[in-house]
PDB file of C-alpha atoms in Angstrom:
ATOM      1  CA  MET A  26      74.112  82.373   4.418  1.00  0.00           C
ATOM      2  CA  CYS A  27      74.850  80.648   7.579  1.00  0.00           C
ATOM      3  CA  ARG A  28      72.674  81.995  10.675  1.00  0.00           C
ATOM      4  CA  ARG A  29      73.681  80.842  14.043  1.00  0.00           C
ATOM      5  CA  ARG A  30      71.344  79.806  16.598  1.00  0.00           C
ATOM      6  CA  LEU A  31      71.868  81.693  19.866  1.00  0.00           C
ATOM      7  CA  LYS A  32      71.448  78.980  22.374  1.00  0.00           C
ATOM      8  CA  VAL A  33      69.593  80.387  25.577  1.00  0.00           C
ATOM      9  CA  ASN A  34      70.942  78.218  28.962  1.00  0.00           C
ATOM     10  CA  ARG A  35      67.340  78.107  30.440  1.00  0.00           C
ATOM     11  CA  ASN A  36      69.344  77.486  33.651  1.00  0.00           C
ATOM     12  CA  CYS A  37      70.610  80.675  34.031  1.00  0.00           C
ATOM     13  CA  LEU A  38      67.062  81.630  35.016  1.00  0.00           C
ATOM     14  CA  VAL A  39      66.432  78.897  37.855  1.00  0.00           C
ATOM     15  CA  VAL A  40      68.855  80.030  39.919  1.00  0.00           C
ATOM     16  CA  PRO A  41      67.851  83.489  40.908  1.00  0.00           C
ATOM     17  CA  GLN A  42      64.836  81.429  41.733  1.00  0.00           C
ATOM     18  CA  LEU A  43      67.257  79.123  43.391  1.00  0.00           C
ATOM     19  CA  VAL A  44      68.952  82.295  45.517  1.00  0.00           C
ATOM     20  CA  MET A  45      65.286  83.782  46.901  1.00  0.00           C
ATOM     21  CA  VAL A  46      64.101  80.466  47.727  1.00  0.00           C
ATOM     22  CA  ILE A  47      67.051  79.967  50.577  1.00  0.00           C
ATOM     23  CA  SER A  48      67.079  83.792  51.111  1.00  0.00           C
ATOM     24  CA  GLY A  49      63.649  82.972  51.834  1.00  0.00           C
ATOM     25  CA  PHE A  50      63.950  79.850  54.080  1.00  0.00           C
ATOM     26  CA  THR A  51      67.582  81.606  55.890  1.00  0.00           C
ATOM     27  CA  LEU A  52      65.520  85.048  56.579  1.00  0.00           C
ATOM     28  CA  LEU A  53      62.309  81.991  58.303  1.00  0.00           C
ATOM     29  CA  GLY A  54      64.668  81.057  60.236  1.00  0.00           C
ATOM     30  CA  GLN A  55      66.531  84.098  61.833  1.00  0.00           C
ATOM     31  CA  LEU A  56      62.408  85.406  62.411  1.00  0.00           C
ATOM     32  CA  THR A  57      61.432  82.019  64.559  1.00  0.00           C
ATOM     33  CA  LEU A  58      65.151  81.859  66.358  1.00  0.00           C
ATOM     34  CA  PHE A  59      64.242  85.604  67.288  1.00  0.00           C
ATOM     35  CA  ALA A  60      60.060  84.943  68.348  1.00  0.00           C
ATOM     36  CA  ILE A  61      61.959  82.542  70.613  1.00  0.00           C
ATOM     37  CA  ASN A  62      64.360  84.304  71.851  1.00  0.00           C
ATOM     38  CA  ALA A  63      62.014  87.153  72.373  1.00  0.00           C
ATOM     39  CA  LEU A  64      59.695  83.874  73.887  1.00  0.00           C
ATOM     40  CA  GLY A  65      63.198  83.175  76.901  1.00  0.00           C
ATOM     41  CA  ARG A  66      63.575  86.307  77.329  1.00  0.00           C
ATOM     42  CA  GLY A  67      59.452  87.586  78.157  1.00  0.00           C
ATOM     43  CA  THR A  68      57.847  84.214  78.950  1.00  0.00           C
ATOM     44  CA  THR A  69      57.002  84.134  83.032  1.00  0.00           C
ATOM     45  CA  PHE A  70      57.600  79.968  83.588  1.00  0.00           C
ATOM     46  CA  LYS A  71      54.286  78.372  85.889  1.00  0.00           C
ATOM     47  CA  THR A  72      56.104  76.017  87.657  1.00  0.00           C
ATOM     48  CA  LYS A  73      54.712  73.425  90.372  1.00  0.00           C
ATOM     49  CA  ILE A  74      56.876  74.342  93.831  1.00  0.00           C
ATOM     50  CA  VAL A  75      58.285  71.054  95.035  1.00  0.00           C
ATOM     51  CA  THR A  76      60.381  70.707  98.312  1.00  0.00           C
ATOM     52  CA  ALA A  77      63.521  67.951  98.278  1.00  0.00           C
ATOM     53  CA  ASP A  78      60.972  66.192 100.895  1.00  0.00           C
ATOM     54  CA  GLN A  79      59.184  65.129  98.491  1.00  0.00           C
ATOM     55  CA  THR A  80      61.507  63.189  96.200  1.00  0.00           C
ATOM     56  CA  PRO A  81      60.439  59.896  95.599  1.00  0.00           C
ATOM     57  CA  PRO A  82      62.308  57.073  98.598  1.00  0.00           C
ATOM     58  CA  ASP A  83      63.895  55.649  95.688  1.00  0.00           C
ATOM     59  CA  VAL A  84      65.203  58.242  93.696  1.00  0.00           C
ATOM     60  CA  PHE A  85      70.112  58.388  94.618  1.00  0.00           C
ATOM     61  CA  LEU A  86      72.024  60.600  92.838  1.00  0.00           C
ATOM     62  CA  SER A  87      75.793  59.242  92.093  1.00  0.00           C
ATOM     63  CA  MET A  88      78.018  62.254  91.855  1.00  0.00           C
ATOM     64  CA  HIS A  89      80.838  62.293  89.084  1.00  0.00           C
ATOM     65  CA  ILE A  90      83.576  64.450  88.775  1.00  0.00           C
ATOM     66  CA  PRO A  91      86.961  63.183  86.462  1.00  0.00           C
ATOM     67  CA  ALA A  92      89.900  65.686  86.914  1.00  0.00           C
ATOM     68  CA  TYR A  93      93.141  64.875  84.139  1.00  0.00           C
ATOM     69  CA  ARG A  94      95.830  66.900  85.680  1.00  0.00           C
ATOM     70  CA  GLU A  95      93.805  69.069  88.062  1.00  0.00           C
ATOM     71  CA  PRO A  96      95.597  71.402  90.479  1.00  0.00           C
ATOM     72  CA  ALA A  97      95.273  69.735  93.373  1.00  0.00           C
ATOM     73  CA  SER A  98      93.409  73.151  95.583  1.00  0.00           C
ATOM     74  CA  VAL A  99      90.539  73.468  93.069  1.00  0.00           C
ATOM     75  CA  LEU A 100      90.111  69.716  92.756  1.00  0.00           C
ATOM     76  CA  ILE A 101      89.401  70.447  96.766  1.00  0.00           C
ATOM     77  CA  GLY A 102      87.428  73.096  96.228  1.00  0.00           C
ATOM     78  CA  THR A 103      85.403  71.446  93.986  1.00  0.00           C
ATOM     79  CA  LEU A 104      84.840  68.761  96.617  1.00  0.00           C
ATOM     80  CA  THR A 105      83.847  71.008  99.664  1.00  0.00           C
ATOM     81  CA  LYS A 106      81.138  73.177  97.794  1.00  0.00           C
ATOM     82  CA  LEU A 107      79.465  69.255  97.689  1.00  0.00           C
ATOM     83  CA  LEU A 108      80.424  67.755 101.163  1.00  0.00           C
ATOM     84  CA  ASP A 109      78.326  71.135 102.201  1.00  0.00           C
ATOM     85  CA  GLN A 110      75.400  70.469 100.854  1.00  0.00           C
ATOM     86  CA  TYR A 111      72.231  71.747 102.146  1.00  0.00           C
ATOM     87  CA  GLU A 112      69.339  68.784 102.669  1.00  0.00           C
ATOM     88  CA  PRO A 113      71.174  66.828 100.056  1.00  0.00           C
ATOM     89  CA  VAL A 114      69.175  63.764  98.955  1.00  0.00           C
ATOM     90  CA  PRO A 115      70.579  60.731  99.229  1.00  0.00           C
ATOM     91  CA  HIS A 116      73.294  60.572  96.781  1.00  0.00           C
ATOM     92  CA  GLU A 117      77.541  59.510  96.612  1.00  0.00           C
ATOM     93  CA  VAL A 118      80.127  61.110  95.359  1.00  0.00           C
ATOM     94  CA  ILE A 119      83.243  59.749  93.038  1.00  0.00           C
ATOM     95  CA  VAL A 120      86.130  61.524  91.894  1.00  0.00           C
ATOM     96  CA  ILE A 121      87.943  59.516  89.184  1.00  0.00           C
ATOM     97  CA  ILE A 122      91.168  61.025  88.204  1.00  0.00           C
ATOM     98  CA  ASN A 123      92.963  59.447  85.342  1.00  0.00           C
ATOM     99  CA  ASN A 124      95.686  59.851  83.843  1.00  0.00           C
ATOM    100  CA  THR A 125      97.611  61.727  86.415  1.00  0.00           C
ATOM    101  CA  PRO A 126     100.959  60.625  86.632  1.00  0.00           C
ATOM    102  CA  HIS A 127     102.209  63.504  89.130  1.00  0.00           C
ATOM    103  CA  ARG A 128     101.664  62.832  93.186  1.00  0.00           C
ATOM    104  CA  ALA A 129     101.819  66.625  94.006  1.00  0.00           C
ATOM    105  CA  ASP A 130      97.890  66.521  92.081  1.00  0.00           C
ATOM    106  CA  TRP A 131      95.859  63.857  93.505  1.00  0.00           C
ATOM    107  CA  GLN A 132      97.793  62.891  96.802  1.00  0.00           C
ATOM    108  CA  PRO A 133      96.509  66.002  98.742  1.00  0.00           C
ATOM    109  CA  VAL A 134      93.139  65.432  97.470  1.00  0.00           C
ATOM    110  CA  ALA A 135      93.302  61.728  98.686  1.00  0.00           C
ATOM    111  CA  GLN A 136      94.534  63.536 101.970  1.00  0.00           C
ATOM    112  CA  TRP A 137      91.572  66.033 102.257  1.00  0.00           C
ATOM    113  CA  ARG A 138      89.625  63.287 102.021  1.00  0.00           C
ATOM    114  CA  GLU A 139      91.236  61.621 105.080  1.00  0.00           C
ATOM    115  CA  LYS A 140      91.242  65.157 107.358  1.00  0.00           C
ATOM    116  CA  SER A 141      87.362  66.212 106.054  1.00  0.00           C
ATOM    117  CA  GLY A 142      85.726  63.417 106.697  1.00  0.00           C
ATOM    118  CA  ALA A 143      84.206  63.438 103.321  1.00  0.00           C
ATOM    119  CA  PRO A 144      82.458  59.685 102.133  1.00  0.00           C
ATOM    120  CA  PHE A 145      84.083  60.514  98.876  1.00  0.00           C
ATOM    121  CA  LYS A 146      85.693  57.745  96.398  1.00  0.00           C
ATOM    122  CA  LEU A 147      88.225  58.371  94.986  1.00  0.00           C
ATOM    123  CA  LEU A 148      89.691  56.413  91.942  1.00  0.00           C
ATOM    124  CA  ARG A 149      93.263  57.115  90.250  1.00  0.00           C
ATOM    125  CA  ARG A 150      93.028  55.181  86.473  1.00  0.00           C
ATOM    126  CA  ASP A 151      95.889  55.447  84.885  1.00  0.00           C
ATOM    127  CA  GLY A 152      95.525  54.154  80.276  1.00  0.00           C
ATOM    128  CA  VAL A 153      92.542  55.891  79.879  1.00  0.00           C
ATOM    129  CA  VAL A 154      90.841  56.363  76.494  1.00  0.00           C
ATOM    130  CA  GLY A 155      88.350  58.829  75.706  1.00  0.00           C
ATOM    131  CA  ALA A 156      89.117  61.782  77.373  1.00  0.00           C
ATOM    132  CA  LYS A 157      86.781  63.137  80.044  1.00  0.00           C
ATOM    133  CA  VAL A 158      83.682  60.581  78.463  1.00  0.00           C
ATOM    134  CA  GLY A 159      86.292  57.439  78.911  1.00  0.00           C
ATOM    135  CA  ALA A 160      86.735  58.840  82.486  1.00  0.00           C
ATOM    136  CA  ILE A 161      82.583  59.400  83.717  1.00  0.00           C
ATOM    137  CA  ASN A 162      82.302  56.057  81.518  1.00  0.00           C
ATOM    138  CA  ILE A 163      84.469  54.420  84.308  1.00  0.00           C
ATOM    139  CA  ALA A 164      83.129  55.810  87.843  1.00  0.00           C
ATOM    140  CA  LEU A 165      79.040  54.836  86.121  1.00  0.00           C
ATOM    141  CA  ALA A 166      80.522  50.878  85.989  1.00  0.00           C
ATOM    142  CA  GLU A 167      81.878  52.137  89.560  1.00  0.00           C
ATOM    143  CA  SER A 168      78.460  53.700  90.812  1.00  0.00           C
ATOM    144  CA  ASP A 169      76.195  52.607  93.881  1.00  0.00           C
ATOM    145  CA  GLN A 170      73.688  49.594  92.472  1.00  0.00           C
ATOM    146  CA  ARG A 171      70.933  52.069  94.017  1.00  0.00           C
ATOM    147  CA  THR A 172      71.710  55.224  91.629  1.00  0.00           C
ATOM    148  CA  THR A 173      69.404  56.203  89.989  1.00  0.00           C
ATOM    149  CA  HIS A 174      70.369  59.238  88.477  1.00  0.00           C
ATOM    150  CA  ILE A 175      74.151  60.608  87.551  1.00  0.00           C
ATOM    151  CA  VAL A 176      75.398  63.540  88.190  1.00  0.00           C
ATOM    152  CA  THR A 177      78.486  65.406  85.896  1.00  0.00           C
ATOM    153  CA  VAL A 178      80.565  68.073  87.672  1.00  0.00           C
ATOM    154  CA  ASP A 179      83.646  69.535  85.842  1.00  0.00           C
ATOM    155  CA  ALA A 180      86.711  69.154  89.205  1.00  0.00           C
ATOM    156  CA  ASP A 181      87.668  73.092  88.430  1.00  0.00           C
ATOM    157  CA  PHE A 182      82.883  73.697  89.375  1.00  0.00           C
ATOM    158  CA  GLN A 183      81.529  73.886  92.422  1.00  0.00           C
ATOM    159  CA  VAL A 184      78.328  73.427  92.915  1.00  0.00           C
ATOM    160  CA  THR A 185      75.901  75.908  95.065  1.00  0.00           C
ATOM    161  CA  PRO A 186      74.785  74.927  98.407  1.00  0.00           C
ATOM    162  CA  ASN A 187      70.939  73.795  97.030  1.00  0.00           C
ATOM    163  CA  PHE A 188      72.376  72.038  94.375  1.00  0.00           C
ATOM    164  CA  LEU A 189      71.694  68.397  95.339  1.00  0.00           C
ATOM    165  CA  SER A 190      68.606  69.666  97.516  1.00  0.00           C
ATOM    166  CA  ASP A 191      67.099  71.526  93.923  1.00  0.00           C
ATOM    167  CA  ILE A 192      68.891  68.070  92.180  1.00  0.00           C
ATOM    168  CA  GLY A 193      65.608  66.409  94.430  1.00  0.00           C
ATOM    169  CA  ALA A 194      63.156  68.281  93.422  1.00  0.00           C
ATOM    170  CA  GLU A 195      63.201  68.655  90.320  1.00  0.00           C
ATOM    171  CA  ILE A 196      62.962  64.725  89.805  1.00  0.00           C
ATOM    172  CA  ALA A 197      59.717  64.909  91.919  1.00  0.00           C
ATOM    173  CA  LYS A 198      58.764  67.068  89.388  1.00  0.00           C
ATOM    174  CA  GLY A 199      58.744  63.799  86.905  1.00  0.00           C
ATOM    175  CA  VAL A 200      58.497  65.584  84.103  1.00  0.00           C
ATOM    176  CA  SER A 201      61.497  65.447  81.921  1.00  0.00           C
ATOM    177  CA  ALA A 202      64.054  62.951  80.658  1.00  0.00           C
ATOM    178  CA  PHE A 203      67.042  64.896  81.970  1.00  0.00           C
ATOM    179  CA  TYR A 204      68.582  68.237  83.382  1.00  0.00           C
ATOM    180  CA  GLN A 205      70.940  70.198  82.724  1.00  0.00           C
ATOM    181  CA  TYR A 206      72.279  73.769  85.557  1.00  0.00           C
ATOM    182  CA  PRO A 207      73.210  76.895  84.646  1.00  0.00           C
ATOM    183  CA  GLN A 208      76.874  77.927  84.621  1.00  0.00           C
ATOM    184  CA  ALA A 209      78.463  81.407  85.210  1.00  0.00           C
ATOM    185  CA  TYR A 210      81.732  82.414  86.191  1.00  0.00           C
ATOM    186  CA  ARG A 211      83.237  83.454  88.967  1.00  0.00           C
ATOM    187  CA  ASP A 212      85.881  85.823  90.638  1.00  0.00           C
ATOM    188  CA  VAL A 213      85.155  87.994  87.466  1.00  0.00           C
ATOM    189  CA  LYS A 214      87.684  91.038  86.557  1.00  0.00           C
ATOM    190  CA  PRO A 215      87.026  93.716  84.461  1.00  0.00           C
ATOM    191  CA  ALA A 216      89.134  92.324  81.444  1.00  0.00           C
ATOM    192  CA  SER A 217      87.033  88.624  81.873  1.00  0.00           C
ATOM    193  CA  MET A 218      83.703  90.477  81.590  1.00  0.00           C
ATOM    194  CA  GLY A 219      82.532  89.881  78.187  1.00  0.00           C
ATOM    195  CA  ILE A 220      83.145  86.707  77.697  1.00  0.00           C
ATOM    196  CA  ALA A 221      81.103  85.960  82.037  1.00  0.00           C
ATOM    197  CA  ARG A 222      77.773  87.963  80.317  1.00  0.00           C
ATOM    198  CA  GLU A 223      78.722  86.323  76.761  1.00  0.00           C
ATOM    199  CA  ILE A 224      77.633  82.250  78.871  1.00  0.00           C
ATOM    200  CA  GLU A 225      75.913  84.555  80.911  1.00  0.00           C
ATOM    201  CA  ASP A 226      73.099  85.467  77.991  1.00  0.00           C
ATOM    202  CA  TYR A 227      73.785  81.659  76.620  1.00  0.00           C
ATOM    203  CA  PHE A 228      71.574  80.299  79.845  1.00  0.00           C
ATOM    204  CA  LYS A 229      69.599  83.542  80.452  1.00  0.00           C
ATOM    205  CA  CYS A 230      68.328  83.908  76.908  1.00  0.00           C
ATOM    206  CA  HIS A 231      68.816  81.155  74.337  1.00  0.00           C
ATOM    207  CA  ALA A 232      69.136  77.452  77.401  1.00  0.00           C
ATOM    208  CA  LEU A 233      65.616  79.774  77.988  1.00  0.00           C
ATOM    209  CA  ALA A 234      64.117  79.711  75.322  1.00  0.00           C
ATOM    210  CA  ALA A 235      65.924  76.420  74.262  1.00  0.00           C
ATOM    211  CA  ASN A 236      63.926  74.105  77.401  1.00  0.00           C
ATOM    212  CA  LEU A 237      60.796  75.873  76.565  1.00  0.00           C
ATOM    213  CA  CYS A 238      60.780  73.944  72.764  1.00  0.00           C
ATOM    214  CA  GLN A 239      61.938  70.753  74.956  1.00  0.00           C
ATOM    215  CA  ALA A 240      64.519  71.528  73.193  1.00  0.00           C
ATOM    216  CA  MET A 241      67.173  71.354  75.814  1.00  0.00           C
ATOM    217  CA  LEU A 242      70.712  70.213  75.030  1.00  0.00           C
ATOM    218  CA  LEU A 243      73.104  69.046  78.016  1.00  0.00           C
ATOM    219  CA  THR A 244      76.398  70.487  78.361  1.00  0.00           C
ATOM    220  CA  GLY A 245      78.048  67.559  80.065  1.00  0.00           C
ATOM    221  CA  THR A 246      78.428  69.478  82.934  1.00  0.00           C
ATOM    222  CA  LEU A 247      75.689  69.991  85.513  1.00  0.00           C
ATOM    223  CA  SER A 248      73.686  67.235  84.056  1.00  0.00           C
ATOM    224  CA  VAL A 249      71.758  64.796  85.291  1.00  0.00           C
ATOM    225  CA  ILE A 250      70.693  62.128  83.760  1.00  0.00           C
ATOM    226  CA  PRO A 251      68.698  58.452  84.346  1.00  0.00           C
ATOM    227  CA  LYS A 252      71.819  55.320  84.648  1.00  0.00           C
ATOM    228  CA  SER A 253      69.287  52.994  83.059  1.00  0.00           C
ATOM    229  CA  ASP A 254      68.508  55.723  80.140  1.00  0.00           C
ATOM    230  CA  LEU A 255      72.806  55.827  80.060  1.00  0.00           C
ATOM    231  CA  LEU A 256      73.490  52.269  80.872  1.00  0.00           C
ATOM    232  CA  GLY A 257      70.739  51.395  77.449  1.00  0.00           C
ATOM    233  CA  VAL A 258      73.281  52.940  75.034  1.00  0.00           C
ATOM    234  CA  CYS A 259      76.382  51.295  76.976  1.00  0.00           C
ATOM    235  CA  GLY A 260      77.505  54.855  78.744  1.00  0.00           C
ATOM    236  CA  LEU A 261      78.259  58.061  77.363  1.00  0.00           C
ATOM    237  CA  PRO A 262      79.521  57.694  73.553  1.00  0.00           C
ATOM    238  CA  MET A 263      82.622  58.113  72.035  1.00  0.00           C
ATOM    239  CA  ASP A 264      83.966  59.458  68.505  1.00  0.00           C
ATOM    240  CA  PRO A 265      85.212  56.501  66.776  1.00  0.00           C
ATOM    241  CA  VAL A 266      88.527  57.100  67.906  1.00  0.00           C
ATOM    242  CA  GLY A 267      88.012  56.696  71.148  1.00  0.00           C
ATOM    243  CA  ARG A 268      88.312  59.706  72.509  1.00  0.00           C
TER     244      ARG A 268
END
C-alpha cells in the first residue's frame, strides 16, 4: 500500500510572523508621530531674542515673485505688501512674469510700479520651461551680486508688515541653514473654514514638531535659502521632463 506523504509548506509559518513584524513597526511609527506632535503642541521654545538691527551688515535679500497668468489686481496686492514693510533689511524684489501673453495680466502691474515708485525689477519671459522653478531660476540669475539669501513668495501671497525684518532677525541668530515661514488663508468664509483650519493645524502642530526635530521641509513659498547653496546645486532642480 502506497502512503502519500503530506508536504508541509514551511513558508506559511513565516507569513503570520512577517505580518506581526510589519504591524509592530507600523504601530511604533504611529506612536512616534503621536509623540512628536504632542511635543510640538506642548513644547515652549526658548529662543534668543534678536532684532532686525542686529542683522549681519552683509545680509542682502533677493525676493522672487514668479507669476503665471496671475490677475493683475492679485499680483499688485502682493507687491503692495512688500512695498509697505516695517524696518526691512536691505533687499530687492524681482517679479518674473512668465508665459503670460495677455497684456491685461501684466501691463497694469507695470503701470502700478511706475506710479508707486516701487524699486522693483519686473521681468517678462516667454517660453519658460519648468513652470515656477524655471521662473525662479531666471530670477536667481538676475539677482543682485550682493544677494546672500533668496526669498520666494507666491504671486497671491500677502506677507505681514514685519516679514523682512523678521527674516533679518532669524538670520542674525545663525542657527538654521534655511527658513520656512507659515502660511494661512485670508478672507475665510464659513464654507471654507475646514480647509483653513487644516493648514493652520499643519503649521501649528506638524511643522512645529518637524522644526523641533530639525526636519522642517520647504514648501516652495515664503522660503528663505542661502544663495550660495542654490548656486552650489545649479539652481532649483526640475524633474527629468523639465517641469
